[in-house]
């Protein structure tokens, strides 16, 4: 049990990475994990995302062309920030590459229980016959973010070291939130709870997408996730997402996260931005997309 | 606010230490902190403890003879494992050396509120006019260990980096235990609570000392702390504390922690062991010391 899933990334680095070792991540990826990896002074290498997950040829090339690759970091379901889900074929391909090159996989799955349409795809960990996958899970997105209760599942030979790293880091995770999770899992109907929140998120996501379909300029592309809490919109090349996000919050009080926050090289340009549909009511979603669309029409050519 | 005071040590290392940098600690010192420092691959240098804290001449020599000394780690009150409290003169001397050599101090004070006799001595942090001291506090020893709520006070120019390190590590500390601490501090009488637990610990400590005075062989020396939860006993040179502790738990079901656990070099010999008086009832204390004394009479010469 970890202090949120975030701690899984920290413990994995603490156990596996020396300065200069390589960590391969999806690009873009979650800023919290990227910053965690950066804090260990690793060589952070990004692999471009396609509609069904990482570009597998580029992943193999990244493994081959970098020294001391310790693990491949992936958020396979409804990825943060893109909302993309990795296909089963790609999960098998990533696992096969990990096995071929003797590299571990760090599978971060905070959103997997929030699928509101389509069929669940097996976790990469479910393919793990060779002790290659560390799986990070969380109660933050299904019970409460404020509790900070996550967990990891790891090969036995790594678990002893992860436990020592945990003891060095914060001794153990706060007991009361752990007991609350235990109580919920044993005495409440977690399945019914998930159905309930998935219904809520489905509604919000489909509302946001409908508003985007109706209002966004045709030159702006965006993902259509099957779950999770994020959408990823890409403006035409050359439009600066930092500038766009700054104007949007200043002029229209709507907050999106610019794509640069999720890049391996935070100095690289990005014309994309992340939208979140979990925390806002219907009226806010409609207003937010209306304002965002209005500014997009100002800044996007054509 | 940190996930227990333990996280202060982790964040301090994350922000201040590269591999090979030097951290100076009291010797012996708390195993949890030592292991945290070790996890950053620092050069760990111990300075011998006297009855009133570190040997100041040896501390200066350690600072001068090691490269990239990042901080001096001290538990100034009722130290774990020795129960020793650093005198004001030594606190001033440690601070003066830190200033002279441009080294930081990490002051870990989980037990300071548990003084049950004598006068409180000002924290090293209270001397800090130059932004040299990171102070780590905890609710673990005064409200509940299981909550995992600690805190740090740091110079402003370090705080921004410590906050980013905290975000990378576990995002934030669990909210409910934080709210419980807040509620206790604002709506309950923390002063009265401290008086109450200090009374309990004073009684336990003095009972344990009285039993030790009556039963231990004269060749065994031990500290007489004015607070906290630990006592430190030293057997004659050459007696192996690992072997003693192993026999004590196997043959007599009494658990003490052998001194080697608290040494900078865990392979070095130690004839000392740590006793804890906070968790046991009167009857257990008397029985525990009776059994410990009996084995001491077997193994100590004369």
Coordinates of C-alpha atoms in Angstrom, one line a residue, chain B residues 64-289:
Chain B
X64 CA 36.7 19.7 7.0
X65 CA 37.8 16.3 5.9
X66 CA 34.8 15.3 3.7
X67 CA 33.7 16.7 0.3
X68 CA 30.4 18.4 -0.4
X69 CA 29.0 18.2 3.1
X70 CA 25.3 19.0 2.5
X71 CA 23.9 18.9 6.0
X72 CA 24.4 17.8 9.6
X73 CA 21.6 15.6 10.8
X74 CA 20.8 15.8 14.5
X75 CA 18.0 14.6 16.9
X76 CA 18.7 17.2 19.6
X77 CA 16.1 16.1 22.2
X78 CA 16.0 12.6 23.8
X79 CA 17.8 11.2 20.7
X80 CA 16.8 7.9 19.1
X81 CA 18.5 5.6 20.1
X82 CA 20.4 7.1 23.1
X83 CA 17.9 9.3 24.8
X84 CA 20.7 12.0 24.9
X85 CA 19.8 15.7 24.8
X86 CA 22.2 18.2 23.2
X87 CA 23.2 21.0 25.5
X88 CA 22.5 24.7 24.5
X89 CA 26.3 25.3 24.3
X90 CA 26.6 22.4 21.8
X91 CA 23.6 23.6 19.8
X92 CA 25.3 27.0 19.5
X93 CA 28.6 25.3 18.6
X94 CA 26.9 23.1 15.9
X95 CA 25.2 26.2 14.5
X96 CA 28.4 28.2 14.5
X97 CA 30.2 25.4 12.6
X98 CA 27.3 25.2 10.1
X99 CA 27.6 28.9 9.5
X100 CA 31.4 28.9 9.3
X101 CA 31.5 26.1 6.7
X102 CA 28.3 26.9 4.8
X103 CA 26.6 23.6 5.7
X104 CA 22.9 23.1 6.4
X105 CA 21.5 21.5 9.6
X106 CA 18.6 19.0 9.5
X107 CA 17.1 19.1 13.0
X108 CA 14.7 16.2 13.6
X109 CA 12.6 16.8 16.7
X110 CA 9.9 14.2 17.2
X111 CA 10.4 13.8 20.9
X112 CA 11.0 17.4 22.1
X113 CA 7.5 17.9 23.4
X114 CA 7.9 14.8 25.6
X115 CA 10.3 16.4 28.2
X116 CA 9.1 15.2 31.7
X117 CA 11.8 16.8 33.8
X118 CA 14.4 19.6 33.5
X119 CA 14.2 22.8 31.5
X120 CA 13.5 22.9 27.7
X121 CA 16.4 23.8 25.6
X122 CA 15.8 26.1 22.5
X123 CA 15.7 24.3 19.2
X124 CA 18.7 24.8 16.9
X125 CA 16.1 26.3 14.5
X126 CA 15.6 29.1 17.0
X127 CA 19.2 30.2 16.5
X128 CA 18.8 30.3 12.8
X129 CA 19.4 33.8 11.6
X130 CA 21.2 32.7 8.4
X131 CA 18.7 30.3 6.8
X132 CA 20.7 27.2 7.6
X133 CA 18.3 25.0 9.5
X134 CA 15.6 22.6 8.2
X135 CA 13.4 21.7 11.2
X136 CA 11.4 18.4 11.1
X137 CA 8.4 18.0 13.5
X138 CA 5.8 15.3 14.0
X139 CA 2.4 14.5 15.5
X140 CA 3.4 10.9 15.6
X141 CA 4.7 10.8 19.1
X142 CA 2.1 13.2 20.7
X143 CA -1.1 12.3 18.9
X144 CA -0.8 9.0 16.9
X145 CA 1.9 7.3 15.0
X146 CA -0.5 5.8 12.6
X147 CA -1.7 9.1 11.2
X148 CA 1.6 9.9 9.5
X149 CA 1.5 13.6 9.9
X150 CA 4.7 15.5 10.2
X151 CA 5.9 18.9 9.1
X152 CA 9.0 20.9 8.2
X153 CA 10.1 24.5 8.6
X154 CA 12.7 25.5 6.1
X155 CA 14.4 28.6 4.8
X156 CA 12.3 30.3 2.1
X157 CA 14.7 29.7 -0.7
X158 CA 14.6 25.9 0.0
X159 CA 10.9 25.7 0.5
X160 CA 9.9 26.0 -3.2
X161 CA 12.2 23.1 -4.0
X162 CA 10.9 21.0 -1.1
X163 CA 7.4 21.6 -2.3
X164 CA 8.2 20.3 -5.8
X165 CA 10.0 17.3 -4.3
X166 CA 6.9 16.7 -2.1
X167 CA 4.6 16.8 -5.2
X168 CA 6.9 14.4 -7.0
X169 CA 6.9 12.0 -4.1
X170 CA 3.3 11.7 -2.9
X171 CA 1.5 14.9 -4.2
X172 CA 0.2 15.7 -0.7
X173 CA -0.3 14.2 2.7
X174 CA -3.6 12.5 3.4
X175 CA -6.3 15.1 4.2
X176 CA -8.2 13.4 6.9
X177 CA -5.3 13.0 9.4
X178 CA -4.3 16.6 8.7
X179 CA -7.8 17.7 9.5
X180 CA -7.7 15.6 12.7
X181 CA -4.5 17.3 13.8
X182 CA -6.0 20.7 13.0
X183 CA -9.2 19.9 14.9
X184 CA -7.1 18.7 17.9
X185 CA -4.9 21.8 17.9
X186 CA -7.8 24.2 17.6
X187 CA -10.5 22.6 19.6
X188 CA -8.7 20.5 22.2
X189 CA -6.2 21.4 24.9
X190 CA -2.9 20.1 23.4
X191 CA -1.0 21.5 26.5
X192 CA -3.2 19.4 28.9
X193 CA -2.8 16.4 26.6
X194 CA 1.0 16.7 26.6
X195 CA 1.0 17.0 30.4
X196 CA -1.0 13.9 30.6
X197 CA 1.2 11.8 28.3
X198 CA 4.4 13.2 29.8
X199 CA 3.2 12.0 33.2
X200 CA 2.7 8.6 31.8
X201 CA 6.1 8.4 30.1
X202 CA 7.8 9.9 33.2
X203 CA 6.3 7.1 35.3
X204 CA 7.3 4.4 32.9
X205 CA 10.9 5.8 32.4
X206 CA 11.5 6.2 36.1
X207 CA 10.1 2.7 36.8
X208 CA 12.4 1.2 34.2
X209 CA 15.4 3.1 35.5
X210 CA 14.6 2.0 39.1
X211 CA 14.4 -1.6 38.0
X212 CA 17.7 -1.3 36.0
X213 CA 19.4 0.4 39.0
X214 CA 18.3 -2.5 41.2
X215 CA 19.0 -5.4 38.9
X216 CA 21.5 -4.6 36.1
X217 CA 25.2 -5.6 36.7
X218 CA 27.3 -2.6 37.7
X219 CA 29.4 -3.1 34.5
X220 CA 26.5 -2.1 32.4
X221 CA 26.1 1.7 31.9
X222 CA 23.0 3.4 30.6
X223 CA 21.5 6.9 29.9
X224 CA 19.0 8.7 32.2
X225 CA 16.9 10.7 29.8
X226 CA 14.7 13.6 30.7
X227 CA 12.1 12.8 28.2
X228 CA 11.3 10.9 25.0
X229 CA 10.8 7.1 24.9
X230 CA 14.2 5.5 24.7
X231 CA 17.1 4.4 27.0
X232 CA 20.5 3.2 25.8
X233 CA 22.4 0.6 27.7
X234 CA 26.1 -0.2 27.1
X235 CA 27.5 -3.6 28.1
X236 CA 31.3 -4.0 28.6
X237 CA 33.4 -3.9 25.5
X238 CA 33.6 -7.1 23.4
X239 CA 30.0 -8.3 24.2
X240 CA 28.1 -8.6 21.0
X241 CA 24.8 -6.8 21.1
X242 CA 23.4 -8.7 18.2
X243 CA 24.0 -12.0 19.9
X244 CA 22.7 -10.6 23.2
X245 CA 19.5 -9.3 21.6
X246 CA 18.9 -12.5 19.7
X247 CA 19.3 -14.6 22.9
X248 CA 17.1 -12.2 24.9
X249 CA 14.2 -12.5 22.5
X250 CA 14.6 -16.3 22.0
X251 CA 15.2 -17.3 25.5
X252 CA 13.2 -14.7 27.4
X253 CA 10.8 -13.2 24.9
X254 CA 12.1 -9.7 25.6
X255 CA 12.9 -7.5 22.7
X256 CA 15.6 -4.8 22.6
X257 CA 17.3 -3.3 19.5
X258 CA 21.0 -4.1 19.2
X259 CA 23.3 -1.1 18.8
X260 CA 24.6 -2.2 15.4
X261 CA 21.2 -1.2 13.9
X262 CA 22.1 2.5 14.7
X263 CA 25.7 2.6 13.5
X264 CA 26.8 4.3 10.4
X265 CA 28.8 1.1 9.6
X266 CA 26.3 -1.7 10.2
X267 CA 29.2 -4.2 10.2
X268 CA 30.9 -2.5 13.1
X269 CA 30.6 -4.2 16.5
X270 CA 28.5 -2.7 19.3
X271 CA 28.0 -3.7 22.9
X272 CA 25.0 -1.4 23.3
X273 CA 21.3 -1.8 22.9
X274 CA 18.2 0.4 22.9
X275 CA 15.3 0.0 25.4
X276 CA 11.9 1.5 24.8
X277 CA 9.6 2.3 27.7
X278 CA 6.6 3.9 25.9
X279 CA 4.6 0.9 24.8
X280 CA 4.7 -1.4 27.8
X281 CA 2.7 -1.5 31.1
X282 CA 4.3 -1.5 34.5
X283 CA 4.2 -5.2 34.9
X284 CA 5.8 -5.8 31.5
X285 CA 8.5 -3.2 32.3
X286 CA 9.4 -5.0 35.6
X287 CA 9.3 -8.4 33.9
X288 CA 11.3 -7.2 30.9
X289 CA 14.0 -5.6 33.0

